[in-house]
Amino acid sequence: MSDAATAAVEAGQQAPPHPLREFWGYFRQNRGAVVGLAVVLTVMFTALFAEFVAPHDPHEQYREHFLEPPFWAAQGSFEFPLGTDAVGRDIFSRIVHGARYSLIIGFIVVALSLTVGVTLGLLAAFFRGVFEALVMRAMDIMLSMPSLLLAVVVVAILGPGLFNAMLAISITYLPFLVRLTRAAAITELSKDYVVASRVSGAGLPRLMVITVLPNCMAPLIVQATLSFSNAILDAAALGFLGLGAQPPTPEWGTMLAEAREFVLRAWWVVTFPGLAILVTVLALNLLGDGLRDALDPKLKR
Amino acid sequence: MAGREPLLEIRNLAVSFGPLRAVDGLDLHVDEGEVLGIVGESGSGKSVAMLAVMGLIGFPGIVSADLVRFAGTDLASLDKRARRDLVGNDVAMIFQEPMTSLNPCFTIGYQITETLKAHQGGTRRERRERALELLGQVGIPDPARRLGSFPHQLSGGMNQRVMIAIAIACRPKLLIADEPTTALDVTIQAQILDLLLGLQREYGMALVLITHDMGVVAETAQRVSVMYAGQQVEEQDAAALFAHPRHPYTQALLEALPERGAGRARLPTIPGVVPGLYDRPPGCLFNPRCAHAESDCREQVPPLERDARGRVRCLHPLGHGPA
Amino acid sequence: MLRFVLTRLGILIPTFIGVTLLTFAMIRMIPGDAVELLVGERGLDPARHAQLRAELGLDRPLLEQYWHYISGVLQGDLGKSIVTRQPVAEEFFTLFPATVELSVCAMLFAVLLGIPAGIVAAIRRGTSVDHVVMGTALTGFSMPIFWWGLLLIILFSGTLGWTPVSGRISLIYFFEPVTGFMLIDSLLADQPGAFASALSHLVLPTVVLGTIPLAVIARQTRSAMLEVLGEDYVRTARAKGLAPWRVIGIHALRNALIPVITVIGLLVGVLFGGAVLTETIFSWPGVGKWLIDSIHRRDYPSVQGGILLIATTVILVNLLVDLVYGLINPRIRHQR
């Protein structure tokens, strides 16, 4: 372009925004996502500083105060703001500590499934052939079983417990991540910049990690957020079935299992742990949706 | 056709998508039975303008105009129902991509008779007869069998013929063809254009032909309107436009035609690109790419000048000096 | 179309074999002595242990054991339950109709509410209607269904007393099961109030189980509709001057439903997982509850057989959904 043209552009009305700013701009417009982010940060804060936020020790049983209702009800008090459970433990404190468990569950499951899943997916996309066929068949078989059932099978083999539950859940998420990574990697592999990279002599590991992987990031990030929130739900489900965290661990699902027999007598023992799960997972899902929309603004228009 | 009310009259049409003005201050008219060519590169707003007339601009586009009048009726005064009675009936439009413009789930016959049912009624047998007749008119062999075919079973050229059949089914007064041949093979292009012109003569329709290809316009149009970056920059009778273009952009487009470039070592091109949202130049929108640009072109926004020959939006039009 | 069908059937066999391998390996992987696990007795004296080992075929090479297992499976023999000493297959199929009835009702609930909700949200995109529908769907998607069930029990059974807490029908009714489907059987039995009772027992579990599929279907329908509404052929339909209900309900919907059918197929797996939880809460006598109980009771033959049968059902249903998809999608239907 001529000097005149360049000058015209520089003096011009609008310049395209920096990509990170653009991302934040889109994200910010989505009020749900911002609320989600705020809630998630609150939950994280609560989990980190549980000892300070919770008024009582989560395991301490107050023998004088079995099944006390929340503070706004007749026999309730501020000492136990959300009431107590059947053995006199403060529900609010247990919920606060439970946040820690839920977040740890989310992190570990995502870390495990992401590492193994992405690696398998990339390897399958790069090596093709028999290896790929075997891996994808195995994934198809895993997908043909309901994921909760698969987790139940793994736990049945390994025995109940929080860590085994996390392992089981990570295994059930593998097929989605492997498929996603493989599909994204195959698409990227056919693009010109990869061919160019190969031609200029890039080695396989370098190609995989540095060239191809960053371009598959967007769907992976969204899937990771989804996996995080689903992991909390699935771990709670396993806890509820008695196959996950065992009592007296203050994990939200396990709390619900213990509360089941009091469902008609003491509604608060059931309502609040479940509400905690709902709020956390909902916030994570809003965040995930917001991320997805911001990363792919074409969807909005 | 001078002296009579134009069939379609548009004044000061603007279409914007958020901050982007896709069409800006467009004035246009089409007389009965005439062939108008609208030429421009992609991004010129030529398609968007006609889509706006048809009422096909969706979220998040905003359409405004001082006047859009068709066959004496102000379109703004019509309610949605009345507008739908007009569209597909008296005014029809065909699009660029025939392979995706037909619904893959329904047969050709269904899609043609659907238009007839919506606007004309009649019995099922009458509609079928008319559909067969139409398929014959657009040159589809073995029409009886084709009625039961699905779009993905036909080629691009055939699908475009079907689109034309659907468009002329209700004998429209105006047919708008948005780049009807761009997505087709070169050999088919000529056939489709001939078909359109033949139908135009036979039905006495007005035809608006939108294209980026000056060569197409040369064969077909009686009047030509040239658009650039959402604005109309020139309008003249076709013969006059080709002999004496007044706007530098028109001239550049003509020079880029392969026929005119015969004998030269390199075909001339127009340097630069159509401005988008972020790089609109001050003054005349074309000035960064204009071979004849002068200093005031960068400062003043040229107004649209009208005279006996037509219109031009340029501070220093070519040929006989400023209009 | 034929090719499509054959390919799908072709995948069926390796997948089934894979599942049998999984269940076969399952038992071998549980820590502990295999004989004790399969028989349910501990501390066997060595002679009895050896005898049982030979009976169960555990002293044979692994491949032979697998062959024995799979031939048994194909003949319908999945072993005997440790707890009840009854054939696993028989127990499973007695309880199976209850789960099927619940799942079908839940899926109907999800489809009949979810698709219209998704369409409305797509048409009114960006408005408060859209936000409300999607927000509700997201909430349904985000809550633990066992908690949702308990909450509904507190509200409708506890406070309002409208619905019963557990079981399939009030205990005062007793009749021989004909089809195994309580809704049908209660109509056939012709006892006053039986059908109403069966219905009222079905309401809460259906809503609970159907909530997640409802949310997923609504979201998927919305996004499929939005995508279709931007397609060229929808623009053509509008350019023909067709009425909006026709453009959306016929031209757009027909195409939008195609990806939604795929989602419904994926949901079958989710349904079975959810059935496990729902049946536990409502004491619904189906295979989900039976499976969990078997795990807690260490009834491994039942667990093994149950997993295999459930997985097989899911595979078959997925195959059916795939075939329906092939029929609906005109491009596949017209392939050779």
mmCIF file of C-alpha atoms in Angstrom, chain A residues 23-222:
data_model
loop_
_atom_site.group_PDB
_atom_site.id
_atom_site.type_symbol
_atom_site.label_atom_id
_atom_site.label_comp_id
_atom_site.label_asym_id
_atom_site.label_seq_id
_atom_site.Cartn_x
_atom_site.Cartn_y
_atom_site.Cartn_z
ATOM 1 C CA PHE A 23 -11.370 -12.705 24.599
ATOM 2 C CA TRP A 24 -11.946 -10.918 27.882
ATOM 3 C CA GLY A 25 -14.360 -8.539 26.185
ATOM 4 C CA TYR A 26 -16.518 -11.387 24.913
ATOM 5 C CA PHE A 27 -16.260 -13.215 28.196
ATOM 6 C CA ARG A 28 -17.251 -10.178 30.191
ATOM 7 C CA GLN A 29 -20.413 -9.703 28.147
ATOM 8 C CA ASN A 30 -21.683 -13.052 29.294
ATOM 9 C CA ARG A 31 -23.023 -12.208 32.728
ATOM 10 C CA GLY A 32 -23.601 -15.834 33.623
ATOM 11 C CA ALA A 33 -19.971 -16.644 32.988
ATOM 12 C CA VAL A 34 -18.784 -13.773 35.137
ATOM 13 C CA VAL A 35 -21.071 -14.830 37.981
ATOM 14 C CA GLY A 36 -19.796 -18.373 37.520
ATOM 15 C CA LEU A 37 -16.230 -17.191 37.757
ATOM 16 C CA ALA A 38 -16.987 -15.226 40.919
ATOM 17 C CA VAL A 39 -18.651 -18.212 42.570
ATOM 18 C CA VAL A 40 -15.865 -20.581 41.605
ATOM 19 C CA LEU A 41 -13.306 -18.208 43.061
ATOM 20 C CA THR A 42 -15.353 -18.001 46.255
ATOM 21 C CA VAL A 43 -15.493 -21.765 46.523
ATOM 22 C CA MET A 44 -11.754 -21.980 45.964
ATOM 23 C CA PHE A 45 -11.162 -19.428 48.636
ATOM 24 C CA THR A 46 -13.416 -21.311 51.030
ATOM 25 C CA ALA A 47 -11.588 -24.550 50.300
ATOM 26 C CA LEU A 48 -8.198 -23.001 50.836
ATOM 27 C CA PHE A 49 -9.112 -21.329 54.093
ATOM 28 C CA ALA A 50 -11.614 -23.895 55.335
ATOM 29 C CA GLU A 51 -10.139 -23.944 58.808
ATOM 30 C CA PHE A 52 -10.811 -20.249 59.179
ATOM 31 C CA VAL A 53 -14.171 -20.073 57.497
ATOM 32 C CA ALA A 54 -15.760 -22.999 59.293
ATOM 33 C CA PRO A 55 -16.935 -22.303 62.862
ATOM 34 C CA HIS A 56 -16.498 -25.905 64.014
ATOM 35 C CA ASP A 57 -14.405 -28.962 63.391
ATOM 36 C CA PRO A 58 -16.186 -31.079 60.785
ATOM 37 C CA HIS A 59 -15.721 -34.295 62.698
ATOM 38 C CA GLU A 60 -16.700 -33.059 66.118
ATOM 39 C CA GLN A 61 -19.917 -34.532 67.431
ATOM 40 C CA TYR A 62 -21.996 -32.421 69.778
ATOM 41 C CA ARG A 63 -24.002 -34.936 71.745
ATOM 42 C CA GLU A 64 -26.428 -32.341 73.021
ATOM 43 C CA HIS A 65 -27.399 -31.166 69.559
ATOM 44 C CA PHE A 66 -28.581 -34.001 67.349
ATOM 45 C CA LEU A 67 -30.576 -32.988 64.287
ATOM 46 C CA GLU A 68 -30.922 -29.340 65.116
ATOM 47 C CA PRO A 69 -32.590 -27.243 62.402
ATOM 48 C CA PRO A 70 -30.968 -24.203 60.712
ATOM 49 C CA PHE A 71 -30.780 -20.860 62.477
ATOM 50 C CA TRP A 72 -33.985 -19.412 61.055
ATOM 51 C CA ALA A 73 -36.137 -22.264 62.362
ATOM 52 C CA ALA A 74 -37.653 -22.553 65.814
ATOM 53 C CA GLN A 75 -35.071 -24.644 67.617
ATOM 54 C CA GLY A 76 -32.153 -23.389 65.549
ATOM 55 C CA SER A 77 -29.316 -21.155 66.603
ATOM 56 C CA PHE A 78 -26.424 -19.267 65.087
ATOM 57 C CA GLU A 79 -24.022 -21.654 66.714
ATOM 58 C CA PHE A 80 -24.960 -24.193 64.060
ATOM 59 C CA PRO A 81 -26.105 -21.943 61.225
ATOM 60 C CA LEU A 82 -27.285 -24.686 58.891
ATOM 61 C CA GLY A 83 -28.224 -27.168 61.571
ATOM 62 C CA THR A 84 -26.645 -30.394 62.691
ATOM 63 C CA ASP A 85 -26.789 -33.936 61.440
ATOM 64 C CA ALA A 86 -27.763 -37.185 63.140
ATOM 65 C CA VAL A 87 -24.613 -37.434 65.223
ATOM 66 C CA GLY A 88 -24.486 -33.750 66.111
ATOM 67 C CA ARG A 89 -21.926 -32.465 63.605
ATOM 68 C CA ASP A 90 -22.245 -28.904 62.299
ATOM 69 C CA ILE A 91 -23.449 -29.068 58.718
ATOM 70 C CA PHE A 92 -22.064 -25.695 57.683
ATOM 71 C CA SER A 93 -18.549 -26.638 58.755
ATOM 72 C CA ARG A 94 -18.797 -29.961 57.019
ATOM 73 C CA ILE A 95 -19.923 -28.280 53.825
ATOM 74 C CA VAL A 96 -17.053 -25.806 53.995
ATOM 75 C CA HIS A 97 -14.517 -28.598 54.398
ATOM 76 C CA GLY A 98 -16.293 -30.593 51.748
ATOM 77 C CA ALA A 99 -15.426 -27.859 49.259
ATOM 78 C CA ARG A 100 -11.828 -28.852 49.658
ATOM 79 C CA TYR A 101 -12.578 -32.452 48.769
ATOM 80 C CA SER A 102 -14.663 -31.526 45.756
ATOM 81 C CA LEU A 103 -12.060 -29.210 44.314
ATOM 82 C CA ILE A 104 -9.271 -31.707 44.870
ATOM 83 C CA ILE A 105 -11.383 -34.374 43.200
ATOM 84 C CA GLY A 106 -11.912 -32.077 40.236
ATOM 85 C CA PHE A 107 -8.243 -31.221 39.885
ATOM 86 C CA ILE A 108 -6.963 -34.754 40.187
ATOM 87 C CA VAL A 109 -9.520 -36.222 37.817
ATOM 88 C CA VAL A 110 -8.879 -33.542 35.210
ATOM 89 C CA ALA A 111 -5.116 -33.836 35.578
ATOM 90 C CA LEU A 112 -5.131 -37.617 35.294
ATOM 91 C CA SER A 113 -7.612 -37.931 32.463
ATOM 92 C CA LEU A 114 -6.138 -35.015 30.535
ATOM 93 C CA THR A 115 -2.567 -36.284 30.718
ATOM 94 C CA VAL A 116 -3.366 -39.834 29.719
ATOM 95 C CA GLY A 117 -6.142 -38.930 27.307
ATOM 96 C CA VAL A 118 -4.287 -36.243 25.401
ATOM 97 C CA THR A 119 -1.164 -38.376 25.131
ATOM 98 C CA LEU A 120 -3.106 -41.348 23.816
ATOM 99 C CA GLY A 121 -5.023 -39.133 21.408
ATOM 100 C CA LEU A 122 -1.904 -37.494 20.050
ATOM 101 C CA LEU A 123 -0.117 -40.823 19.697
ATOM 102 C CA ALA A 124 -3.096 -42.295 17.901
ATOM 103 C CA ALA A 125 -3.248 -39.346 15.517
ATOM 104 C CA PHE A 126 0.448 -39.441 14.770
ATOM 105 C CA PHE A 127 1.087 -43.136 14.445
ATOM 106 C CA ARG A 128 -2.229 -44.196 12.833
ATOM 107 C CA GLY A 129 -2.322 -47.803 11.704
ATOM 108 C CA VAL A 130 -2.864 -50.720 14.041
ATOM 109 C CA PHE A 131 -2.058 -48.752 17.167
ATOM 110 C CA GLU A 132 -4.716 -46.185 16.403
ATOM 111 C CA ALA A 133 -7.272 -48.865 15.536
ATOM 112 C CA LEU A 134 -6.668 -50.683 18.811
ATOM 113 C CA VAL A 135 -6.864 -47.558 20.899
ATOM 114 C CA MET A 136 -10.053 -46.348 19.231
ATOM 115 C CA ARG A 137 -11.727 -49.761 19.544
ATOM 116 C CA ALA A 138 -10.898 -49.810 23.223
ATOM 117 C CA MET A 139 -12.365 -46.349 23.575
ATOM 118 C CA ASP A 140 -15.509 -47.399 21.713
ATOM 119 C CA ILE A 141 -15.957 -50.337 24.051
ATOM 120 C CA MET A 142 -15.596 -48.062 27.022
ATOM 121 C CA LEU A 143 -18.112 -45.682 25.534
ATOM 122 C CA SER A 144 -20.613 -48.445 24.985
ATOM 123 C CA MET A 145 -20.974 -48.813 28.724
ATOM 124 C CA PRO A 146 -22.753 -46.193 30.814
ATOM 125 C CA SER A 147 -19.986 -44.188 32.425
ATOM 126 C CA LEU A 148 -21.340 -44.510 35.937
ATOM 127 C CA LEU A 149 -21.469 -48.261 35.480
ATOM 128 C CA LEU A 150 -17.901 -48.330 34.268
ATOM 129 C CA ALA A 151 -16.818 -46.334 37.297
ATOM 130 C CA VAL A 152 -18.786 -48.724 39.491
ATOM 131 C CA VAL A 153 -16.995 -51.687 37.906
ATOM 132 C CA VAL A 154 -13.599 -50.167 38.526
ATOM 133 C CA VAL A 155 -14.493 -49.388 42.110
ATOM 134 C CA ALA A 156 -15.894 -52.874 42.521
ATOM 135 C CA ILE A 157 -12.519 -54.199 41.523
ATOM 136 C CA LEU A 158 -10.384 -51.799 43.485
ATOM 137 C CA GLY A 159 -12.606 -51.446 46.494
ATOM 138 C CA PRO A 160 -14.474 -48.388 47.741
ATOM 139 C CA GLY A 161 -12.633 -45.250 48.729
ATOM 140 C CA LEU A 162 -12.085 -41.709 47.563
ATOM 141 C CA PHE A 163 -8.887 -42.289 45.662
ATOM 142 C CA ASN A 164 -10.227 -45.338 43.867
ATOM 143 C CA ALA A 165 -13.320 -43.383 42.985
ATOM 144 C CA MET A 166 -11.208 -40.625 41.459
ATOM 145 C CA LEU A 167 -9.224 -43.171 39.490
ATOM 146 C CA ALA A 168 -12.393 -44.833 38.262
ATOM 147 C CA ILE A 169 -13.896 -41.528 37.157
ATOM 148 C CA SER A 170 -10.709 -40.514 35.364
ATOM 149 C CA ILE A 171 -10.826 -43.757 33.431
ATOM 150 C CA THR A 172 -14.404 -43.110 32.324
ATOM 151 C CA TYR A 173 -13.450 -39.695 30.946
ATOM 152 C CA LEU A 174 -10.623 -41.071 28.820
ATOM 153 C CA PRO A 175 -12.675 -41.973 25.732
ATOM 154 C CA PHE A 176 -14.005 -38.425 25.293
ATOM 155 C CA LEU A 177 -10.603 -36.847 25.625
ATOM 156 C CA VAL A 178 -8.840 -39.378 23.430
ATOM 157 C CA ARG A 179 -11.439 -38.952 20.694
ATOM 158 C CA LEU A 180 -11.378 -35.188 20.940
ATOM 159 C CA THR A 181 -7.617 -34.930 20.858
ATOM 160 C CA ARG A 182 -7.257 -37.409 18.040
ATOM 161 C CA ALA A 183 -9.872 -35.666 15.908
ATOM 162 C CA ALA A 184 -8.393 -32.220 16.525
ATOM 163 C CA ALA A 185 -4.867 -33.467 15.923
ATOM 164 C CA ILE A 186 -5.800 -35.173 12.674
ATOM 165 C CA THR A 187 -7.420 -31.975 11.428
ATOM 166 C CA GLU A 188 -4.347 -29.973 12.349
ATOM 167 C CA LEU A 189 -2.001 -32.512 10.815
ATOM 168 C CA SER A 190 -3.499 -31.987 7.408
ATOM 169 C CA LYS A 191 -2.931 -28.264 7.547
ATOM 170 C CA ASP A 192 -0.164 -26.530 5.679
ATOM 171 C CA TYR A 193 1.793 -25.221 8.625
ATOM 172 C CA VAL A 194 2.363 -28.736 9.915
ATOM 173 C CA VAL A 195 3.512 -29.981 6.538
ATOM 174 C CA ALA A 196 5.868 -27.019 6.395
ATOM 175 C CA SER A 197 7.159 -27.839 9.842
ATOM 176 C CA ARG A 198 7.768 -31.437 8.901
ATOM 177 C CA VAL A 199 9.518 -30.465 5.707
ATOM 178 C CA SER A 200 11.882 -28.252 7.659
ATOM 179 C CA GLY A 201 12.871 -31.283 9.704
ATOM 180 C CA ALA A 202 10.903 -31.030 12.951
ATOM 181 C CA GLY A 203 11.159 -34.199 15.033
ATOM 182 C CA LEU A 204 8.084 -36.082 16.189
ATOM 183 C CA PRO A 205 7.908 -35.059 19.871
ATOM 184 C CA ARG A 206 8.536 -31.460 18.958
ATOM 185 C CA LEU A 207 5.883 -31.633 16.295
ATOM 186 C CA MET A 208 3.377 -33.147 18.652
ATOM 187 C CA VAL A 209 3.792 -30.926 21.633
ATOM 188 C CA ILE A 210 4.949 -27.610 20.288
ATOM 189 C CA THR A 211 3.305 -27.403 16.904
ATOM 190 C CA VAL A 212 0.062 -29.351 16.965
ATOM 191 C CA LEU A 213 -1.036 -29.391 20.582
ATOM 192 C CA PRO A 214 -1.429 -25.627 21.091
ATOM 193 C CA ASN A 215 -3.908 -25.483 18.238
ATOM 194 C CA CYS A 216 -6.107 -28.164 19.766
ATOM 195 C CA MET A 217 -6.256 -26.240 23.020
ATOM 196 C CA ALA A 218 -9.608 -24.518 22.622
ATOM 197 C CA PRO A 219 -11.879 -27.593 22.631
ATOM 198 C CA LEU A 220 -9.643 -29.242 25.217
ATOM 199 C CA ILE A 221 -9.983 -26.351 27.618
ATOM 200 C CA VAL A 222 -13.740 -26.438 27.318
#
